[in-house]
Short mmCIF file of C-alpha atoms in Angstrom, two decimals:
data_model
loop_
_atom_site.label_atom_id
_atom_site.label_comp_id
_atom_site.label_asym_id
_atom_site.label_seq_id
_atom_site.Cartn_x
_atom_site.Cartn_y
_atom_site.Cartn_z
CA MET P 1 -32.04 -39.12 54.85
CA SER P 2 -34.20 -38.16 52.47
CA ASP P 3 -31.99 -36.53 50.11
CA ARG P 4 -33.17 -38.25 47.44
CA SER P 5 -36.33 -35.89 48.02
CA GLN P 6 -39.10 -36.44 46.03
CA PRO P 7 -42.03 -34.45 46.57
CA ALA P 8 -45.42 -36.23 47.61
CA THR P 9 -47.72 -36.57 45.37
CA LYS P 10 -49.86 -33.41 44.50
CA LYS P 11 -54.05 -34.21 44.84
CA THR P 12 -55.94 -32.26 42.38
CA VAL P 13 -59.21 -31.29 42.23
CA PRO P 14 -61.47 -30.64 39.12
CA SER P 15 -61.82 -26.87 38.01
CA PRO P 16 -65.71 -26.27 37.68
CA SER P 17 -67.22 -25.13 34.94
CA ASN P 18 -68.73 -21.14 34.09
CA ALA P 19 -72.29 -21.27 32.54
CA LYS P 20 -70.65 -21.09 29.26
CA GLY P 21 -69.18 -24.63 29.75
CA HIS P 22 -65.45 -22.92 29.98
CA LYS P 23 -63.27 -24.75 32.89
CA MET P 24 -62.08 -22.32 35.13
CA PRO P 25 -58.86 -21.81 36.59
CA GLU P 26 -57.58 -23.49 39.18
CA SER P 27 -56.13 -21.46 42.27
CA VAL P 28 -52.05 -21.16 43.74
CA ALA P 29 -51.61 -24.99 45.19
CA GLY P 30 -52.22 -25.50 48.46
CA GLY P 31 -49.41 -27.46 49.27
CA GLY P 32 -46.84 -25.42 49.91
CA MET P 33 -44.35 -21.78 48.41
CA ALA P 34 -42.86 -24.31 45.82
CA ASP P 35 -45.71 -25.76 44.49
CA ALA P 36 -47.47 -21.86 44.56
CA GLU P 37 -44.31 -20.28 43.25
CA ARG P 38 -44.90 -23.19 39.82
CA ASP P 39 -48.62 -22.19 39.43
CA ILE P 40 -47.37 -19.37 38.91
CA LEU P 41 -45.05 -19.53 35.83
CA ALA P 42 -47.30 -22.44 34.73
CA GLU P 43 -49.95 -18.88 35.34
CA LEU P 44 -48.38 -17.31 33.43
CA ASP P 45 -46.36 -19.09 30.55
CA LYS P 46 -50.45 -19.72 29.66
CA ALA P 47 -51.19 -16.58 30.06
CA LEU P 48 -48.81 -15.46 27.42
CA GLY P 49 -49.60 -17.93 24.72
CA GLU P 50 -53.44 -17.50 25.29
CA HIS P 51 -52.75 -13.55 24.91
CA ILE P 52 -50.81 -14.21 21.26
CA THR P 53 -54.02 -16.79 20.04
CA LEU P 54 -56.12 -13.61 21.09
CA LEU P 55 -54.80 -10.80 19.10
CA LEU P 56 -54.64 -12.77 15.86
CA ARG P 57 -58.23 -13.24 16.20
CA TRP P 58 -58.98 -9.79 16.93
CA ASN P 59 -57.06 -9.00 14.32
CA ARG P 60 -57.64 -11.42 11.73
CA LYS P 61 -61.33 -9.94 12.46
CA LEU P 62 -60.47 -6.65 11.05
CA THR P 63 -58.18 -7.32 7.43
CA LEU P 64 -60.75 -11.16 6.97
CA PRO P 65 -64.00 -10.57 8.60
CA ASP P 66 -66.14 -12.49 5.74
CA SER P 67 -63.40 -15.31 6.08
CA PRO P 68 -65.05 -18.45 6.71
CA ALA P 69 -62.43 -20.32 8.45
CA GLN P 70 -62.84 -17.28 11.35
CA ASP P 71 -64.57 -17.93 15.25
CA ASP P 72 -66.56 -15.55 15.56
CA LEU P 73 -65.43 -13.13 18.43
CA ASP P 74 -68.91 -12.29 20.01
CA SER P 75 -68.55 -9.67 22.39
CA HIS P 76 -68.15 -12.35 25.44
CA GLU P 77 -64.68 -12.44 23.71
CA TYR P 78 -63.49 -9.15 24.63
CA HIS P 79 -63.85 -9.02 28.53
CA ASP P 80 -64.42 -6.80 30.43
CA GLU P 81 -63.88 -5.93 34.04
CA HIS P 82 -66.35 -8.80 35.02
CA ASP P 83 -65.63 -11.86 32.43
CA HIS P 84 -64.67 -14.50 33.30
CA ASP P 85 -64.43 -16.25 29.76
CA CYS P 86 -60.57 -14.83 29.46
CA ASP P 87 -58.52 -17.72 31.69
CA PHE P 88 -56.10 -15.08 33.27
CA GLY P 89 -58.62 -12.35 34.25
CA ALA P 90 -60.61 -15.87 35.69
CA TRP P 91 -57.23 -16.77 37.19
CA TYR P 92 -56.09 -13.51 38.70
CA THR P 93 -59.72 -13.07 40.39
CA LEU P 94 -59.31 -15.59 42.23
CA ASN P 95 -55.81 -15.72 43.24
CA ARG P 96 -55.58 -11.84 43.85
CA HIS P 97 -55.40 -12.91 48.25
CA ASN P 98 -52.23 -15.30 47.87
CA ARG P 99 -49.83 -13.35 49.23
CA LEU P 100 -47.97 -14.26 46.04
CA ILE P 101 -49.66 -12.62 43.79
CA ASP P 102 -51.17 -9.79 45.97
CA GLN P 103 -47.73 -7.33 44.75
CA PRO P 104 -47.11 -4.28 43.00
CA ALA P 105 -45.97 -6.48 40.21
CA MET P 106 -48.50 -8.63 39.82
CA HIS P 107 -50.73 -6.17 40.22
CA ALA P 108 -49.16 -3.68 37.02
CA LEU P 109 -49.94 -6.74 34.75
CA ALA P 110 -53.52 -7.19 35.64
CA THR P 111 -55.21 -3.85 35.13
CA THR P 112 -52.71 -3.59 31.72
CA HIS P 113 -54.52 -6.86 31.40
CA GLN P 114 -57.66 -5.15 31.58
CA GLN P 115 -56.58 -2.59 29.31
CA LEU P 116 -56.03 -4.47 26.66
CA HIS P 117 -59.19 -5.68 26.91
CA GLU P 118 -60.78 -3.08 26.54
CA SER P 119 -58.43 -1.60 24.34
CA ALA P 120 -59.91 -4.75 22.33
CA LYS P 121 -63.66 -4.01 22.63
CA ARG P 122 -63.63 -0.54 21.75
CA LEU P 123 -62.06 -1.42 18.79
CA LEU P 124 -63.86 -4.21 17.42
CA GLU P 125 -66.69 -2.52 18.26
CA GLY P 126 -65.89 1.03 16.21
CA TYR P 127 -64.98 -1.45 13.50
CA GLU P 128 -68.84 -3.33 13.06
CA LEU P 129 -70.06 -0.18 13.73
CA ASP P 130 -68.90 2.19 10.76
CA GLY P 131 -66.16 -0.56 9.38
CA GLU P 132 -63.66 1.71 9.43
CA VAL P 133 -60.54 0.94 11.86
CA ASP P 134 -59.49 3.43 13.94
CA SER P 135 -55.95 4.36 13.83
CA ALA P 136 -55.24 5.08 17.07
CA GLU P 137 -57.57 2.73 18.58
CA PHE P 138 -55.37 0.05 16.64
CA ASP P 139 -51.56 1.41 18.02
CA MET P 140 -53.39 1.83 21.24
CA MET P 141 -54.24 -2.07 21.97
CA ALA P 142 -50.17 -2.79 19.80
CA LEU P 143 -49.06 -1.25 22.80
CA ARG P 144 -51.23 -2.06 25.06
CA ALA P 145 -50.69 -5.31 24.10
CA GLU P 146 -46.36 -5.22 23.97
CA SER P 147 -46.66 -3.85 27.72
CA PHE P 148 -48.40 -7.01 28.56
CA PHE P 149 -46.24 -8.86 26.91
CA ALA P 150 -42.82 -7.26 29.08
CA GLN P 151 -44.62 -6.75 31.64
CA LEU P 152 -45.55 -10.82 32.09
CA ARG P 153 -41.87 -11.95 31.22
CA ARG P 154 -40.31 -9.66 33.53
CA LEU P 155 -42.84 -11.38 36.61
CA GLU P 156 -41.59 -14.67 34.57
CA ARG P 157 -38.12 -14.03 35.05
CA ALA P 158 -38.90 -12.89 38.23
CA PHE P 159 -40.46 -16.20 39.54
CA ARG P 160 -37.92 -18.02 38.12
CA THR P 161 -34.83 -16.63 39.98
CA ALA P 162 -36.94 -16.91 43.62
CA ARG P 163 -37.65 -20.73 41.95
CA SER P 164 -33.88 -21.32 41.38
CA ASP P 165 -32.98 -20.05 45.83
CA VAL P 166 -35.52 -22.47 47.02
CA ASP P 167 -35.19 -25.99 47.67
CA PRO P 168 -38.28 -27.61 45.90
CA LEU P 169 -38.92 -29.95 48.40
CA THR P 170 -39.61 -27.93 51.15
CA GLY P 171 -40.32 -24.54 50.02
CA THR P 172 -37.64 -23.08 52.77
CA TYR P 173 -34.38 -21.97 51.68
CA ASN P 174 -31.20 -23.91 49.27
CA ARG P 175 -28.51 -24.38 51.01
CA GLN P 176 -26.49 -22.51 47.27
CA THR P 177 -28.28 -19.00 48.97
CA MET P 178 -27.93 -19.15 52.31
CA LEU P 179 -24.35 -19.20 52.99
CA GLY P 180 -24.90 -15.16 50.73
CA ASP P 181 -27.55 -14.71 52.76
CA LEU P 182 -24.92 -15.46 56.46
CA ASN P 183 -22.47 -13.44 55.21
CA ALA P 184 -24.71 -10.32 54.49
CA GLU P 185 -26.07 -10.36 58.21
CA ARG P 186 -22.86 -11.33 59.77
CA GLU P 187 -20.90 -7.62 57.97
CA ARG P 188 -24.66 -5.92 59.07
CA ALA P 189 -24.73 -7.55 62.56
CA ILE P 190 -20.46 -6.79 62.70
CA ARG P 191 -20.94 -2.91 61.03
CA THR P 192 -24.42 -2.26 63.40
CA GLY P 193 -22.75 -4.21 66.58
CA VAL P 194 -26.71 -6.02 66.37
CA PRO P 195 -26.53 -9.64 67.79
CA THR P 196 -27.47 -12.61 65.68
CA ALA P 197 -28.13 -15.81 66.04
CA VAL P 198 -27.36 -19.04 63.47
CA ALA P 199 -29.25 -22.47 64.94
CA LEU P 200 -29.32 -26.01 63.27
CA VAL P 201 -33.23 -27.56 63.56
CA ASP P 202 -32.85 -31.51 63.25
CA LEU P 203 -35.65 -34.35 63.79
CA ASP P 204 -35.00 -36.78 66.06
CA HIS P 205 -35.01 -40.49 64.77
CA PHE P 206 -35.27 -39.10 60.95
CA LYS P 207 -34.05 -42.67 59.56
CA ALA P 208 -36.13 -44.50 61.43
CA VAL P 209 -39.00 -42.60 59.13
CA ASN P 210 -37.43 -43.22 56.46
CA ASP P 211 -36.60 -47.21 56.98
CA THR P 212 -39.94 -47.55 58.26
CA HIS P 213 -42.52 -45.41 56.29
CA GLY P 214 -40.46 -45.11 53.30
CA HIS P 215 -38.81 -42.08 51.82
CA GLN P 216 -42.42 -40.90 50.55
CA ALA P 217 -43.68 -40.26 54.15
CA GLY P 218 -40.32 -39.14 55.13
CA ASP P 219 -40.76 -35.92 52.55
CA ILE P 220 -43.68 -35.14 55.00
CA VAL P 221 -42.72 -35.15 57.24
CA LEU P 222 -39.70 -32.85 55.99
CA GLN P 223 -42.03 -31.03 54.38
CA SER P 224 -44.26 -30.19 57.26
CA VAL P 225 -41.82 -28.92 59.47
CA ALA P 226 -40.21 -26.89 56.50
CA GLY P 227 -44.18 -24.79 56.97
CA ILE P 228 -43.64 -25.62 61.57
CA LEU P 229 -39.81 -23.52 61.41
CA GLN P 230 -41.28 -21.30 58.89
CA SER P 231 -45.18 -19.72 60.42
CA HIS P 232 -43.28 -19.51 63.28
CA VAL P 233 -39.56 -17.63 63.15
CA ARG P 234 -40.10 -14.16 63.24
CA PRO P 235 -40.91 -12.54 59.98
CA PHE P 236 -37.25 -11.53 59.40
CA ASP P 237 -35.75 -14.33 60.76
CA LYS P 238 -35.32 -17.18 57.51
CA VAL P 239 -35.13 -21.30 56.95
CA TYR P 240 -33.15 -22.73 54.83
CA ARG P 241 -32.56 -26.91 54.08
CA TYR P 242 -28.94 -27.48 55.02
CA GLY P 243 -29.05 -30.90 54.37
CA GLY P 244 -30.95 -34.48 54.36
CA GLU P 245 -33.23 -33.26 57.25
CA GLU P 246 -31.59 -30.80 58.85
CA PHE P 247 -32.74 -27.06 58.16
CA LEU P 248 -30.75 -23.81 59.30
CA ILE P 249 -32.17 -20.52 60.45
CA CYS P 250 -30.17 -17.54 60.48
CA LEU P 251 -31.96 -15.49 63.61
CA PRO P 252 -31.12 -11.97 63.46
CA ASN P 253 -31.54 -8.90 66.03
CA ALA P 254 -31.65 -11.69 68.73
CA ASP P 255 -28.86 -11.63 71.57
CA MET P 256 -28.51 -15.59 72.60
CA LYS P 257 -31.10 -15.29 75.61
CA GLN P 258 -34.02 -13.43 73.30
CA CYS P 259 -32.91 -16.75 70.18
CA ALA P 260 -33.43 -19.65 73.14
CA ARG P 261 -36.75 -18.71 73.18
CA VAL P 262 -37.81 -18.60 69.98
CA LEU P 263 -36.26 -21.33 69.67
CA GLU P 264 -38.00 -23.54 72.42
CA ARG P 265 -40.77 -22.26 70.84
CA LEU P 266 -40.24 -23.57 68.14
CA ARG P 267 -39.00 -27.09 69.50
CA ARG P 268 -42.54 -27.27 71.55
CA VAL P 269 -44.79 -26.69 68.80
CA ILE P 270 -43.19 -29.18 67.04
CA GLU P 271 -43.78 -31.47 70.08
CA ALA P 272 -46.56 -30.64 69.90
CA SER P 273 -47.48 -31.32 65.68
CA PRO P 274 -48.22 -35.10 64.66
CA ILE P 275 -47.53 -35.11 61.32
CA THR P 276 -50.48 -37.18 59.34
CA ILE P 277 -47.97 -40.16 56.23
CA THR P 278 -51.64 -41.63 55.98
CA ASP P 279 -55.34 -41.69 56.02
CA THR P 280 -54.73 -43.74 59.07
CA ALA P 281 -51.13 -42.22 60.75
CA ALA P 282 -49.96 -39.23 62.55
CA LEU P 283 -46.78 -39.90 63.61
CA PRO P 284 -45.47 -37.90 66.50
CA VAL P 285 -41.73 -35.93 66.06
CA THR P 286 -39.20 -33.48 67.83
CA ALA P 287 -35.93 -31.76 66.75
CA SER P 288 -33.00 -31.13 68.45
CA ILE P 289 -31.66 -27.95 68.02
CA GLY P 290 -28.36 -25.77 68.54
CA ALA P 291 -27.22 -22.18 68.44
CA ALA P 292 -24.32 -19.91 68.17
CA PRO P 293 -24.20 -16.17 67.71
CA MET P 294 -22.50 -14.75 65.41
CA THR P 295 -18.90 -12.69 65.69
CA LYS P 296 -16.54 -10.47 64.03
CA GLY P 297 -13.68 -13.44 65.19
CA ARG P 298 -15.82 -15.88 63.55
CA THR P 299 -16.89 -16.94 59.96
CA VAL P 300 -20.05 -17.94 58.81
CA GLU P 301 -18.47 -21.71 58.39
CA GLN P 302 -17.84 -21.56 61.77
CA THR P 303 -20.35 -20.08 63.55
CA ILE P 304 -22.16 -22.67 62.23
CA GLU P 305 -19.81 -24.99 63.58
CA LYS P 306 -20.47 -23.78 66.91
CA ALA P 307 -23.66 -24.55 66.48
CA ASP P 308 -23.31 -28.70 65.87
CA GLN P 309 -21.62 -28.60 68.52
CA ALA P 310 -24.70 -27.32 70.49
CA LEU P 311 -27.20 -29.30 68.22
CA TYR P 312 -24.72 -32.44 69.33
CA ALA P 313 -24.58 -31.41 72.77
CA ALA P 314 -29.32 -31.55 72.68
CA LYS P 315 -28.54 -34.97 71.39
CA GLU P 316 -26.09 -36.62 73.52
CA GLY P 317 -28.36 -35.22 76.43
CA GLY P 318 -31.35 -36.33 75.35
CA ARG P 319 -32.65 -35.03 72.23
CA ASN P 320 -35.83 -33.37 71.54
CA ARG P 321 -34.48 -29.75 73.80
CA VAL P 322 -32.23 -25.86 73.11
CA ARG P 323 -28.49 -26.21 73.70
CA VAL P 324 -26.93 -22.80 72.84
CA TRP P 325 -22.62 -23.24 72.02
CA ARG P 326 -21.55 -20.99 75.41
CA ASN P 327 -17.77 -21.17 75.34
CA PRO P 328 -15.69 -22.86 76.69
CA GLU P 329 -13.05 -20.56 77.75
CA ASP P 330 -16.34 -17.76 80.02
CA LYS P 331 -17.16 -21.84 81.19
CA ASP P 332 -13.58 -22.14 82.43
CA LYS P 333 -13.39 -18.34 84.32
CA ASN P 334 -16.43 -18.48 85.64
CA GLN P 335 -15.12 -21.93 87.64
CA VAL P 336 -12.30 -20.51 88.70
CA ALA P 337 -14.09 -17.07 89.75
CA ALA P 338 -16.86 -19.33 91.71
CA GLN P 339 -13.59 -20.75 93.23
CA VAL P 340 -12.39 -17.56 94.82
CA ALA P 341 -15.53 -16.53 95.10
CA ALA P 342 -16.46 -19.70 98.15
CA GLN P 343 -11.86 -18.99 99.72
CA LYS P 344 -12.99 -16.50 100.57
CA LYS P 345 -16.19 -17.41 102.81
#
């Protein structure tokens, strides 16, 4: 098992430079959700320091215009809407269509950011024109800066909270988050009468991957399978890292027949997707899957136990297959009914 979870080394590409020689920001990581969230947090933290420095320079320009230590704030440093000398502005433009960034809170931050630079530009242009500081424009710049910093901090807290819910290796939700979510889904299923299921996905012969190719290769396999699961479940399903090479999937609004169809599709995609671990090696991977329905008379832990029993049956049946838990009492009743029907013939 790969509980040591050492992430595969992330490859970085040198950032290009713009016409003025500034290093341009990179796009967010393509290695997974956890990498992308980490990159966004780093960029938000960088933006905070960058704009504190800019505010100090703007204020120095106004209060000590003749200071030899002052680097002149030429017009390109006001940063209008299309100017990419501001690292945060350039980064946002580059990544604005990323699904983690394409959200109202981030758009609002970008708007406030633009308004801050526009206010500073008007303030400094007026000062250079007549040597006077427009107090109303100065107060507006200060207000925009305060709003920008407050919004930025809120977003940082939101992303840090999200990261605390996420398994750092695979980008799936972690086990601590799982129990709360499953209890909420169970209560909803009981209240609405809508069927909900839980499935356990276990990678076949995973220990051999670690033993033969090393734990880094094992981590790559886990990351790749997690990506397959997250991209091929339904939009409202949730995938969790249950432990080691096991994942748990919560499938709301699915009876066991629907559940089996979704899981069989996942099994086939995993089987058909050999995972590249080096430039010359790709590993075939398969998974065994067991599922069980949530019921009023069964706790979340008991439902997971039933799914585990179905998973065990899948392993015993030859691996690389889906099994759904069935109540042994129902099987006995069906056998009795079949016997009675046979006697009537």
